[in-house]
Amino acid sequence: MEPSGTDRLKTVILLLAATGLALGLVLWFADRPDLADLVWIAGVVPALVALVIEILRSLRSGEIGLDIVAALSMSAALVFGETLAAAVVAVMYSGGTFLESFAEGRARREMHDLLSRVPRTATRHRDGGLEEVPLDEIAMGDRLLIRQGDVVPVDGTVASDTAFVDMSALTGESLPVRLARGAEAMSGSTNAGEAFDLTAMREAKDSTYAGIVRLVEEAQASKAPMSRLADRWSLGFLVVTVSIALAAWWFTGDPIRAVAVLVVATPCPLILAVPVALVAGLSRAAHFGVLIKGAGPLETMARIRTLILDKTGTLTDGRPQIVSINSANGMPADDILRFAASLDQASKHPVAQAVVAAAKLRGQALPIPTDVMEMPGEGVKGRVEGREVIVGGDDFVASLVGRGDRGLPGKDVGSVLVAVAIDGQMAGHLVMSDPLREGTSAMLAGLRRQGISRILLATGDRAEVAERVTEGLGLDGLRAGLTPDQKVLLVLTERKHGPVMMVGDGVNDAPALAAADVGVAMGARGAAASAEAADVVLLVDRIDRLGPGIEIARASRRIAMESVVVGIGLSVLGMIAAAYGYLSPVQGALLQEVIDVAVILNALRALRIAPQDVMSANPASRPAAGQDTAQGATP
């Protein structure tokens, strides 16, 4: 992604200020002080003009920032001929704003690579053929072709005999759903089976997905702006600075003392140390697979007290897994799985792919099936090693071979049965469900140790499924069957307990992510809408990265605060010394540089933050020198 015009302007201003300072020093040492003054002034003016424009913008919006102190010190130094001091302040100030811009630009570039394609066209039947049309040209009654893997572009009814769609991004249902002819398919769901025809019920602008996008926009517009740590110190520091400078001038009659006070007071520990610590924190978080979109979200992340979690694809993996294998005629479970997986190699159905993956995970060798015939949404028939095998839904397989003497095995709420028949007899059932991610309980305990006082589950799935999956986690609340706008309402209601973090991965989570103080999206497999609306994206498909992300945010903010307190304390001592005449403006600028170096070195400690939860929970994940622990993360 190309840098914005503002980013380029900040880079140019920094280069001009730094070049002016360096060239002026060369001329000064060459005994050309007149030319040195002109060069220093030329380097300061662009930074000062940009600074004044930014101050006027802030004042119009009712904000008073640290920019005023920097503008006063540069202006006073120029007015009273202290051009070298003005040049030093210009470099320090423009360097700080450049660092902040760099942090935000880095997050934008990484985010650009994360977002997947959102459908903008659809395939429409017209005059016996097919045509690609923009979504806004689709009218009610149009017949559309939804190919395998396509996202349903508009709300409509199924016009084919059957359709198999993945609605997890919209409703939280972790397993694909079979829709019969005439059933409604919602925009934003994904075709998980064979291609089917859809009759448009609504235009794209009135469909489910468009409504969710509008909710995201409304939530982002109503979200309170994140307060920068540096700005919260600005007013008090401005009052102290101006008071000491005026007092020095009033009691001594020497304006140069006031200039020296202002130069020493230029809040470079705030302007430089804070962005350095936060940029270092952003880089360190990315090292562990956590992309934080700028310093503002990182600061807010450090103050989170309430956590709201989605279920499907967040607490759970979002993909069906085999939890048990039940034999109906004494056949070994491994043989049932091997025959089922061998035949399912010929199917692209999500459940079939999960069965194949489970068999390969157990190291089973899978022969190639022959004479394969698939019934979309029902099951698949074929031959494996010369034996006739049928795999599919229990009703489908039972209608062909009967259920056998044992009947149906028991299963938990939210599980599904995959029946397997061999040579005309029911061989057994694979019980599949979407279980909790490994280490979820330990992850939640770690978050509580970090100060998260409330943890809630918010899901669009059924209550009995959510309760069964989260049993024993010790959640502070569970809300099931929620629509996107109800999730937003829950986020807003929970704000009374403190800043709220929302974690989700589906389209239906996007409005709540936008409304939360910090929204976190599962970026590896989550929907583009949720990643777009979120402030934080987990680059790897692991919810346990949330703990290290919060720990890094808090440590970075603590380091920034340490740098600020020490730096401001030293600056106040320098201001007092300047007021008494012990420091000239240039000496004050050099002293401020020494203070800057000290606080920046301290701020850089954020690059070495080692999250304890990651290291203690998984010692094998401890990175060696130069080695990254998160696939796809950028150190």
XYZ file of C-alpha atoms in Angstrom:
635
model
C 0.000 0.000 0.000
C 1.379 3.416 -0.992
C 1.977 5.956 1.813
C -0.648 8.695 2.112
C -0.028 12.342 1.264
C 0.123 13.191 4.975
C 2.758 10.517 5.580
C 4.886 11.825 2.705
C 4.558 15.395 4.008
C 5.766 14.377 7.480
C 8.736 12.588 5.926
C 9.648 15.658 3.855
C 9.387 17.964 6.895
C 11.664 15.694 8.938
C 14.225 15.549 6.115
C 14.188 19.348 5.716
C 14.597 19.938 9.454
C 17.391 17.364 9.837
C 19.194 18.578 6.691
C 18.898 22.193 7.825
C 20.324 21.380 11.271
C 23.250 19.389 9.848
C 24.109 21.856 7.069
C 23.840 24.800 9.457
C 26.274 23.149 11.872
C 28.743 22.640 8.995
C 28.490 26.336 8.073
C 28.797 27.409 11.697
C 31.992 25.397 12.180
C 33.206 26.876 8.856
C 32.930 30.300 10.513
C 29.871 31.372 8.468
C 27.344 32.040 11.249
C 25.238 34.332 9.013
C 24.620 31.571 6.484
C 24.156 29.024 9.280
C 21.342 31.149 10.743
C 19.582 31.317 7.363
C 19.858 27.556 6.833
C 18.569 26.827 10.323
C 15.625 29.167 9.783
C 14.879 27.489 6.424
C 14.804 24.107 8.149
C 12.559 25.316 11.000
C 9.910 27.214 9.004
C 8.301 24.177 7.261
C 8.013 22.323 10.605
C 6.620 25.433 12.306
C 4.047 26.081 9.563
C 2.857 22.454 9.665
C 2.728 22.661 13.441
C 0.599 25.829 13.456
C -1.844 24.277 10.969
C -2.163 21.197 13.191
C -2.736 23.378 16.272
C -5.519 25.322 14.540
C -7.180 22.050 13.514
C -6.992 20.753 17.078
C -8.384 23.961 18.561
C -11.318 23.891 16.132
C -12.186 20.414 17.423
C -11.820 21.545 21.050
C -8.495 19.794 21.748
C -5.373 21.248 23.364
C -2.230 19.204 22.696
C 1.489 19.276 23.293
C 2.001 20.866 19.890
C 1.480 24.306 21.492
C 4.607 23.973 23.668
C 6.723 22.963 20.666
C 5.322 25.876 18.600
C 6.033 28.367 21.395
C 9.607 27.201 21.826
C 10.372 27.302 18.080
C 8.686 30.699 17.610
C 10.342 32.293 20.634
C 13.752 30.959 19.632
C 13.395 32.436 16.112
C 12.102 35.779 17.380
C 15.022 36.226 19.786
C 17.683 34.941 17.374
C 18.271 31.520 18.950
C 18.138 29.772 15.580
C 20.237 26.725 16.535
C 17.932 25.964 19.454
C 14.928 26.335 17.134
C 16.499 23.901 14.634
C 17.123 21.278 17.331
C 13.503 21.533 18.536
C 12.227 21.260 14.941
C 14.142 18.021 14.380
C 12.945 16.532 17.649
C 9.303 17.428 17.021
C 9.167 16.309 13.370
C 10.935 13.067 14.345
C 8.221 12.263 16.885
C 5.334 12.864 14.478
C 7.134 10.806 11.828
C 7.434 7.859 14.231
C 3.705 7.921 14.976
C 2.896 8.085 11.274
C 5.294 5.211 10.609
C 3.495 3.010 13.163
C 0.093 3.629 11.607
C 1.414 3.169 8.059
C 3.010 -0.157 8.948
C -0.288 -1.430 10.331
C -2.125 -0.291 7.172
C 0.346 -2.066 4.888
C 0.084 -5.353 6.778
C -3.700 -5.045 6.880
C -3.837 -4.606 3.098
C -2.313 -8.077 2.683
C -4.793 -9.655 5.096
C -8.170 -8.680 3.658
C -9.746 -11.154 1.287
C -11.831 -10.373 -1.779
C -15.400 -9.251 -1.124
C -17.784 -10.251 -3.950
C -18.674 -7.345 -6.214
C -20.218 -9.296 -9.098
C -22.615 -12.193 -9.538
C -23.323 -14.774 -12.275
C -26.842 -14.289 -13.697
C -28.863 -16.480 -16.056
C -29.958 -14.490 -19.114
C -31.368 -15.701 -22.474
C -30.117 -19.255 -22.059
C -26.599 -18.146 -21.099
C -24.640 -16.757 -18.133
C -23.343 -13.231 -17.595
C -21.247 -11.526 -14.919
C -23.027 -8.441 -13.556
C -22.255 -5.929 -10.786
C -24.210 -6.489 -7.575
C -26.146 -3.233 -7.938
C -27.625 -4.489 -11.236
C -29.282 -7.524 -9.629
C -33.064 -7.143 -9.438
C -35.696 -9.085 -7.529
C -36.565 -12.279 -9.401
C -33.202 -12.633 -11.162
C -31.911 -16.217 -11.294
C -28.272 -16.451 -10.194
C -25.742 -19.265 -10.366
C -23.878 -19.789 -7.062
C -20.783 -21.856 -7.744
C -18.947 -23.969 -5.187
C -17.019 -21.687 -2.832
C -18.916 -18.547 -3.913
C -20.272 -16.126 -1.334
C -24.030 -15.682 -1.778
C -24.256 -12.089 -3.109
C -27.909 -11.241 -2.247
C -30.698 -12.724 -0.148
C -32.687 -15.245 -2.174
C -34.484 -18.588 -2.333
C -32.903 -21.819 -3.496
C -34.105 -22.633 -7.034
C -32.325 -25.998 -7.301
C -33.331 -29.248 -5.608
C -30.868 -28.719 -2.798
C -28.068 -26.438 -1.627
C -25.401 -26.860 1.021
C -24.218 -23.588 2.589
C -21.808 -22.572 5.313
C -23.591 -19.952 7.444
C -21.055 -19.834 10.290
C -19.962 -16.295 9.414
C -23.553 -15.070 9.805
C -25.242 -17.220 12.442
C -22.443 -18.983 14.325
C -23.639 -22.427 13.206
C -20.339 -24.283 12.981
C -21.488 -27.011 10.564
C -22.794 -26.443 7.021
C -26.573 -26.424 6.534
C -28.611 -28.243 3.867
C -31.274 -26.084 2.212
C -34.124 -27.565 0.190
C -35.788 -25.949 -2.829
C -37.571 -22.754 -1.791
C -35.522 -22.260 1.396
C -33.996 -18.840 1.993
C -30.224 -18.391 1.623
C -28.743 -15.287 3.253
C -26.201 -13.081 1.567
C -22.775 -13.502 3.133
C -23.091 -17.286 3.503
C -20.804 -19.517 1.423
C -21.708 -22.339 -0.943
C -20.119 -25.415 0.634
C -21.535 -27.930 -1.845
C -22.274 -28.261 -5.537
C -23.321 -25.255 -7.631
C -26.969 -24.238 -7.241
C -29.368 -21.645 -8.585
C -30.720 -18.813 -6.453
C -33.725 -16.575 -7.106
C -33.000 -13.049 -5.798
C -35.476 -11.888 -3.141
C -33.971 -8.463 -2.557
C -31.554 -6.059 -4.151
C -27.983 -6.100 -2.862
C -28.430 -2.841 -0.913
C -31.352 -4.343 1.042
C -29.796 -7.763 1.728
C -28.452 -9.199 4.972
C -24.773 -8.540 4.188
C -25.436 -4.901 3.241
C -27.324 -4.423 6.499
C -24.371 -5.723 8.474
C -22.025 -3.368 6.595
C -24.289 -0.443 7.549
C -24.192 -1.575 11.179
C -20.379 -1.539 11.029
C -20.344 1.996 9.633
C -22.782 3.234 12.281
C -20.802 1.573 15.076
C -17.532 3.088 13.864
C -19.126 6.546 13.564
C -20.509 6.404 17.110
C -17.356 4.962 18.675
C -15.581 7.322 21.060
C -12.149 8.371 19.762
C -9.181 6.747 21.455
C -7.327 9.120 23.763
C -3.576 9.282 23.201
C -1.421 8.930 26.305
C 0.633 12.007 25.402
C -2.443 14.224 24.994
C -3.680 13.391 28.491
C -0.577 15.083 29.922
C -0.653 18.084 27.619
C -2.766 20.691 29.416
C -1.059 20.376 32.802
C 2.407 20.430 31.271
C 1.500 23.459 29.127
C 0.363 25.428 32.202
C 3.544 24.569 34.140
C 5.791 25.473 31.188
C 4.188 28.839 30.419
C 4.087 29.758 34.109
C 7.808 29.105 34.631
C 8.765 30.904 31.367
C 6.675 34.015 32.167
C 7.944 34.065 35.740
C 11.570 33.919 34.538
C 10.974 36.804 32.108
C 8.936 38.872 34.610
C 11.380 38.669 37.502
C 14.586 39.026 35.458
C 13.474 41.129 32.493
C 15.506 38.810 30.256
C 13.428 37.227 27.428
C 16.250 34.804 26.620
C 15.628 33.034 29.915
C 12.013 32.481 28.859
C 13.258 31.100 25.529
C 15.630 28.757 27.356
C 12.770 27.539 29.572
C 10.561 26.871 26.529
C 13.345 25.014 24.691
C 14.089 22.813 27.694
C 10.340 22.335 28.160
C 9.705 21.065 24.633
C 7.968 17.820 25.612
C 10.230 15.478 23.701
C 9.931 12.677 26.279
C 6.242 12.699 25.382
C 6.716 13.423 21.667
C 9.483 10.832 21.192
C 9.455 8.275 24.028
C 5.752 7.459 23.796
C 5.709 6.666 20.056
C 9.019 4.784 20.307
C 7.692 2.544 23.095
C 4.384 2.014 21.322
C 5.945 1.350 17.897
C 8.254 -1.152 19.604
C 5.199 -2.727 21.227
C 3.439 -2.972 17.857
C 6.477 -4.698 16.362
C 6.804 -7.065 19.317
C 3.108 -7.981 19.166
C 3.392 -8.737 15.433
C 6.297 -11.042 16.312
C 3.796 -13.174 18.232
C 1.144 -13.044 15.498
C -0.883 -10.073 16.799
C -1.381 -7.154 14.388
C -2.427 -4.010 16.273
C -3.571 -1.195 13.988
C -1.723 1.711 15.552
C -0.671 3.187 18.873
C -4.193 4.219 19.921
C -5.601 0.670 19.940
C -2.462 -0.580 21.715
C -2.922 1.980 24.508
C -6.597 1.100 24.908
C -5.831 -2.633 24.789
C -3.653 -2.134 27.858
C -6.668 -0.858 29.854
C -9.212 -3.558 28.935
C -11.339 -4.913 31.798
C -14.179 -6.763 30.006
C -13.756 -9.414 27.291
C -16.597 -10.619 25.032
C -15.909 -13.718 22.921
C -17.695 -15.185 19.926
C -17.975 -18.996 19.859
C -17.641 -20.470 16.383
C -14.191 -19.958 14.907
C -13.032 -18.110 18.029
C -13.412 -20.261 21.138
C -13.957 -23.244 18.865
C -11.969 -24.165 15.770
C -14.891 -23.575 13.400
C -14.253 -26.878 11.578
C -15.946 -30.212 12.379
C -13.757 -32.826 14.060
C -14.303 -36.493 14.883
C -14.937 -36.925 18.609
C -15.829 -40.637 18.566
C -16.337 -43.612 16.237
C -19.147 -46.077 17.018
C -19.124 -49.541 15.433
C -22.460 -51.155 14.539
C -21.196 -54.656 13.684
C -17.925 -55.084 15.540
C -15.674 -53.631 12.825
C -12.636 -51.843 14.344
C -12.986 -48.077 14.541
C -9.789 -47.508 12.539
C -11.170 -49.615 9.669
C -14.455 -47.676 9.659
C -12.531 -44.408 9.475
C -10.177 -45.716 6.753
C -13.001 -46.835 4.451
C -14.981 -43.621 5.032
C -11.973 -41.373 4.485
C -10.880 -43.265 1.367
C -14.267 -42.702 -0.263
C -14.516 -39.104 0.980
C -11.338 -38.231 -0.914
C -13.626 -37.882 -3.947
C -15.846 -35.267 -2.246
C -15.274 -31.558 -1.631
C -17.886 -31.454 1.128
C -16.464 -29.778 4.311
C -17.440 -32.750 6.484
C -15.839 -35.156 3.992
C -12.629 -33.121 4.032
C -12.641 -33.234 7.842
C -12.959 -37.039 7.769
C -10.019 -37.315 5.352
C -7.920 -34.986 7.501
C -8.674 -37.060 10.622
C -7.575 -40.283 8.898
C -4.339 -38.716 7.637
C -3.643 -37.324 11.107
C -3.749 -40.925 12.378
C -1.245 -41.938 9.722
C -3.654 -44.098 7.729
C -2.852 -44.927 4.088
C -5.929 -44.183 1.976
C -6.538 -46.187 -1.234
C -8.079 -44.480 -4.259
C -11.876 -44.992 -4.541
C -13.540 -46.076 -7.803
C -17.061 -45.907 -9.295
C -17.784 -42.831 -7.150
C -21.235 -41.245 -7.245
C -22.014 -38.207 -5.071
C -25.500 -37.030 -4.113
C -25.065 -33.318 -3.206
C -26.075 -32.635 0.384
C -26.767 -36.336 1.044
C -23.683 -38.496 0.748
C -21.354 -40.414 -1.547
C -21.218 -44.000 -2.865
C -18.331 -45.919 -4.399
C -15.917 -48.822 -4.103
C -12.835 -49.033 -1.899
C -10.503 -52.041 -2.257
C -13.287 -53.859 -4.101
C -15.895 -53.281 -1.358
C -19.035 -51.163 -1.758
C -18.964 -48.184 0.604
C -21.589 -45.531 1.372
C -20.840 -42.444 3.513
C -23.286 -39.660 4.334
C -26.045 -38.456 6.614
C -27.629 -41.128 8.798
C -31.082 -40.845 7.187
C -29.597 -41.150 3.697
C -27.453 -44.204 4.482
C -30.201 -45.872 6.565
C -32.653 -45.470 3.664
C -30.296 -47.596 1.548
C -29.086 -50.284 3.994
C -31.186 -49.960 7.171
C -29.920 -48.997 10.624
C -28.845 -52.410 11.895
C -29.560 -53.930 15.296
C -27.868 -51.288 17.447
C -29.758 -48.283 16.111
C -28.427 -44.737 16.563
C -25.524 -44.041 18.930
C -25.859 -41.263 21.485
C -24.412 -37.852 20.701
C -23.942 -34.518 22.417
C -25.954 -31.398 21.645
C -24.544 -29.731 18.536
C -22.887 -32.880 17.175
C -23.669 -34.514 13.826
C -23.589 -38.157 12.769
C -21.845 -39.430 9.643
C -23.030 -42.937 8.823
C -20.780 -45.512 7.105
C -22.106 -48.603 5.334
C -19.924 -51.383 3.858
C -21.179 -54.087 1.539
C -24.829 -53.261 2.171
C -24.645 -53.240 5.992
C -24.385 -50.358 8.471
C -20.782 -50.438 9.691
C -20.899 -47.561 12.166
C -21.076 -43.827 12.765
C -18.543 -41.026 13.034
C -19.649 -38.506 15.680
C -18.441 -35.027 14.708
C -18.608 -31.704 16.505
C -16.856 -28.344 16.773
C -14.941 -28.603 20.095
C -13.178 -25.909 22.073
C -9.718 -24.931 20.928
C -6.962 -26.645 22.859
C -5.774 -24.628 25.864
C -8.853 -22.394 26.000
C -9.321 -22.832 29.747
C -5.667 -21.994 30.479
C -5.877 -18.999 28.131
C -8.910 -17.568 29.964
C -7.204 -18.105 33.331
C -4.173 -16.205 32.054
C -6.364 -13.301 30.923
C -7.907 -13.075 34.391
C -4.415 -12.899 35.890
C -3.738 -9.937 33.623
C -6.689 -8.007 35.068
C -9.626 -9.013 32.841
C -12.458 -9.021 35.380
C -15.384 -10.062 33.165
C -15.411 -12.678 30.368
C -18.621 -13.289 28.425
C -19.672 -15.390 25.436
C -21.805 -13.796 22.695
C -22.920 -16.108 19.890
C -25.570 -16.444 17.238
C -25.651 -20.205 17.840
C -28.290 -21.986 19.919
C -28.140 -21.665 23.719
C -27.932 -25.414 24.386
C -24.970 -25.759 21.993
C -23.142 -22.795 23.534
C -23.733 -24.048 27.076
C -22.490 -27.542 26.232
C -19.318 -26.296 24.519
C -18.357 -23.781 27.248
C -19.207 -25.969 30.231
C -16.604 -25.611 32.974
C -14.923 -22.466 31.592
C -16.236 -20.262 34.402
C -17.583 -17.520 32.147
C -19.272 -14.522 33.758
C -22.139 -14.616 31.256
C -23.447 -16.331 28.129
C -25.675 -14.725 25.493
C -26.889 -17.010 22.693
C -29.028 -16.564 19.578
C -27.809 -12.982 19.111
C -28.223 -10.977 15.907
C -25.468 -8.516 14.877
C -27.302 -5.512 16.352
C -27.886 -7.385 19.632
C -24.146 -8.049 19.876
C -23.541 -4.307 19.476
C -26.045 -3.613 22.274
C -24.247 -6.101 24.539
C -20.910 -4.358 23.907
C -22.385 -0.946 24.719
C -24.100 -2.277 27.859
C -20.869 -3.829 29.176
C -19.019 -0.506 28.971
C -20.301 0.327 32.453
C -17.713 -2.156 33.775
C -14.811 -0.504 31.933
C -13.204 -0.663 28.471
C -14.541 -3.601 26.421
C -12.712 -5.938 24.037
C -14.731 -8.003 21.542
C -13.210 -11.020 19.770
C -14.849 -12.609 16.715
C -14.286 -13.914 13.209
C -17.570 -13.841 11.297
C -19.453 -11.246 9.292
C -22.023 -11.085 12.079
C -19.279 -10.048 14.536
C -18.110 -7.052 12.499
C -20.556 -4.441 13.954
C -19.696 -5.458 17.528
C -15.966 -5.350 16.741
C -16.393 -1.814 15.413
C -18.416 -0.730 18.469
C -16.030 -2.176 21.081
C -13.231 -0.123 22.598
C -10.928 -2.728 21.039
C -12.204 -5.181 18.413
C -10.108 -8.298 17.755
C -10.592 -10.394 14.597
C -9.339 -13.881 13.797
C -7.537 -12.875 10.614
C -6.168 -16.224 9.433
C -9.545 -17.677 8.428
C -12.013 -15.007 9.522
C -14.244 -12.883 7.319
C -12.844 -9.779 5.621
C -15.615 -7.664 7.164
C -14.535 -8.546 10.717
C -10.839 -7.916 9.943
C -11.751 -4.551 8.381
C -13.810 -3.449 11.410
C -11.339 -4.660 14.046
C -8.573 -2.720 15.805
C -6.486 -5.880 16.296
C -6.099 -8.910 14.008
C -4.673 -12.269 15.103
C -2.466 -13.205 12.155
C -2.367 -16.871 13.112
C -5.432 -19.025 13.740
C -4.772 -19.250 17.490
C -6.902 -17.597 20.152
C -4.114 -18.139 22.708
C -2.230 -15.265 21.051
C -4.721 -12.892 22.686
C -3.004 -13.174 26.101
C 0.478 -12.280 24.840
C -1.034 -9.396 22.844
C -2.622 -7.877 25.946
C 0.519 -8.498 28.004
C 2.692 -6.763 25.402
C 0.265 -3.825 25.216
C 0.354 -3.352 28.989
C 4.113 -3.689 29.205
C 4.606 -1.216 26.325
C 2.319 1.318 27.952
C 4.080 0.873 31.299
C 7.485 1.440 29.682
C 6.121 4.527 27.888
C 4.799 5.875 31.202
C 8.154 5.287 32.907
C 9.909 7.196 30.129
C 7.422 10.043 30.385
C 7.631 10.404 34.164
C 11.435 10.339 34.231
C 11.774 12.551 31.147
C 9.264 15.150 32.293
C 10.823 15.197 35.758
C 14.252 15.909 34.290
C 12.748 18.512 31.947
C 11.139 20.373 34.869
C 14.490 20.427 36.675
C 16.088 21.788 33.484
C 13.356 24.445 33.176
C 14.059 25.627 36.713
C 17.796 25.778 35.981
C 17.106 27.757 32.787
C 14.834 30.148 34.684
C 17.689 30.915 37.090
C 20.040 31.548 34.164
C 22.152 28.426 34.467
C 21.253 27.254 30.935
C 21.252 29.144 27.644
C 18.711 28.169 24.928
C 21.327 26.123 23.044
C 22.503 24.461 26.247
C 18.865 23.776 27.083
C 18.342 22.170 23.676
C 21.437 19.978 24.178
C 20.287 18.996 27.675
C 16.921 18.076 26.218
C 18.731 15.923 23.649
C 20.502 14.038 26.454
C 17.170 13.507 28.188
C 15.685 12.333 24.887
C 18.415 9.745 24.368
C 17.893 8.394 27.878
C 14.117 8.047 27.588
C 14.302 6.610 24.053
C 16.774 3.947 25.166
C 14.378 3.090 27.970
C 11.436 3.033 25.545
C 13.278 0.594 23.279
C 13.063 -1.991 26.070
C 9.595 -2.724 24.644
C 11.336 -4.611 21.819
C 12.477 -7.224 24.350
C 9.126 -7.887 26.050
C 8.729 -11.643 26.621
C 5.072 -12.545 27.364
C 5.066 -14.893 30.336
C 1.853 -16.716 29.353
C 3.388 -17.856 26.050
C 6.675 -18.917 27.578
C 5.265 -20.716 30.637
C 2.432 -22.450 28.798
C 4.608 -23.700 25.953
C 8.343 -23.677 26.657
C 8.983 -25.205 23.239
C 7.620 -22.039 21.652
C 10.361 -19.889 23.168
C 12.036 -18.200 20.196
C 15.715 -18.688 19.577
C 17.788 -15.705 18.557
C 16.447 -14.378 15.298
C 13.694 -17.006 15.159
C 10.007 -16.100 14.969
C 7.451 -18.123 16.916
C 4.406 -17.143 14.861
C 4.040 -18.277 11.298
C 3.326 -15.360 9.062
C 4.220 -12.772 11.715
C 6.677 -10.048 10.936
C 9.218 -9.356 13.716
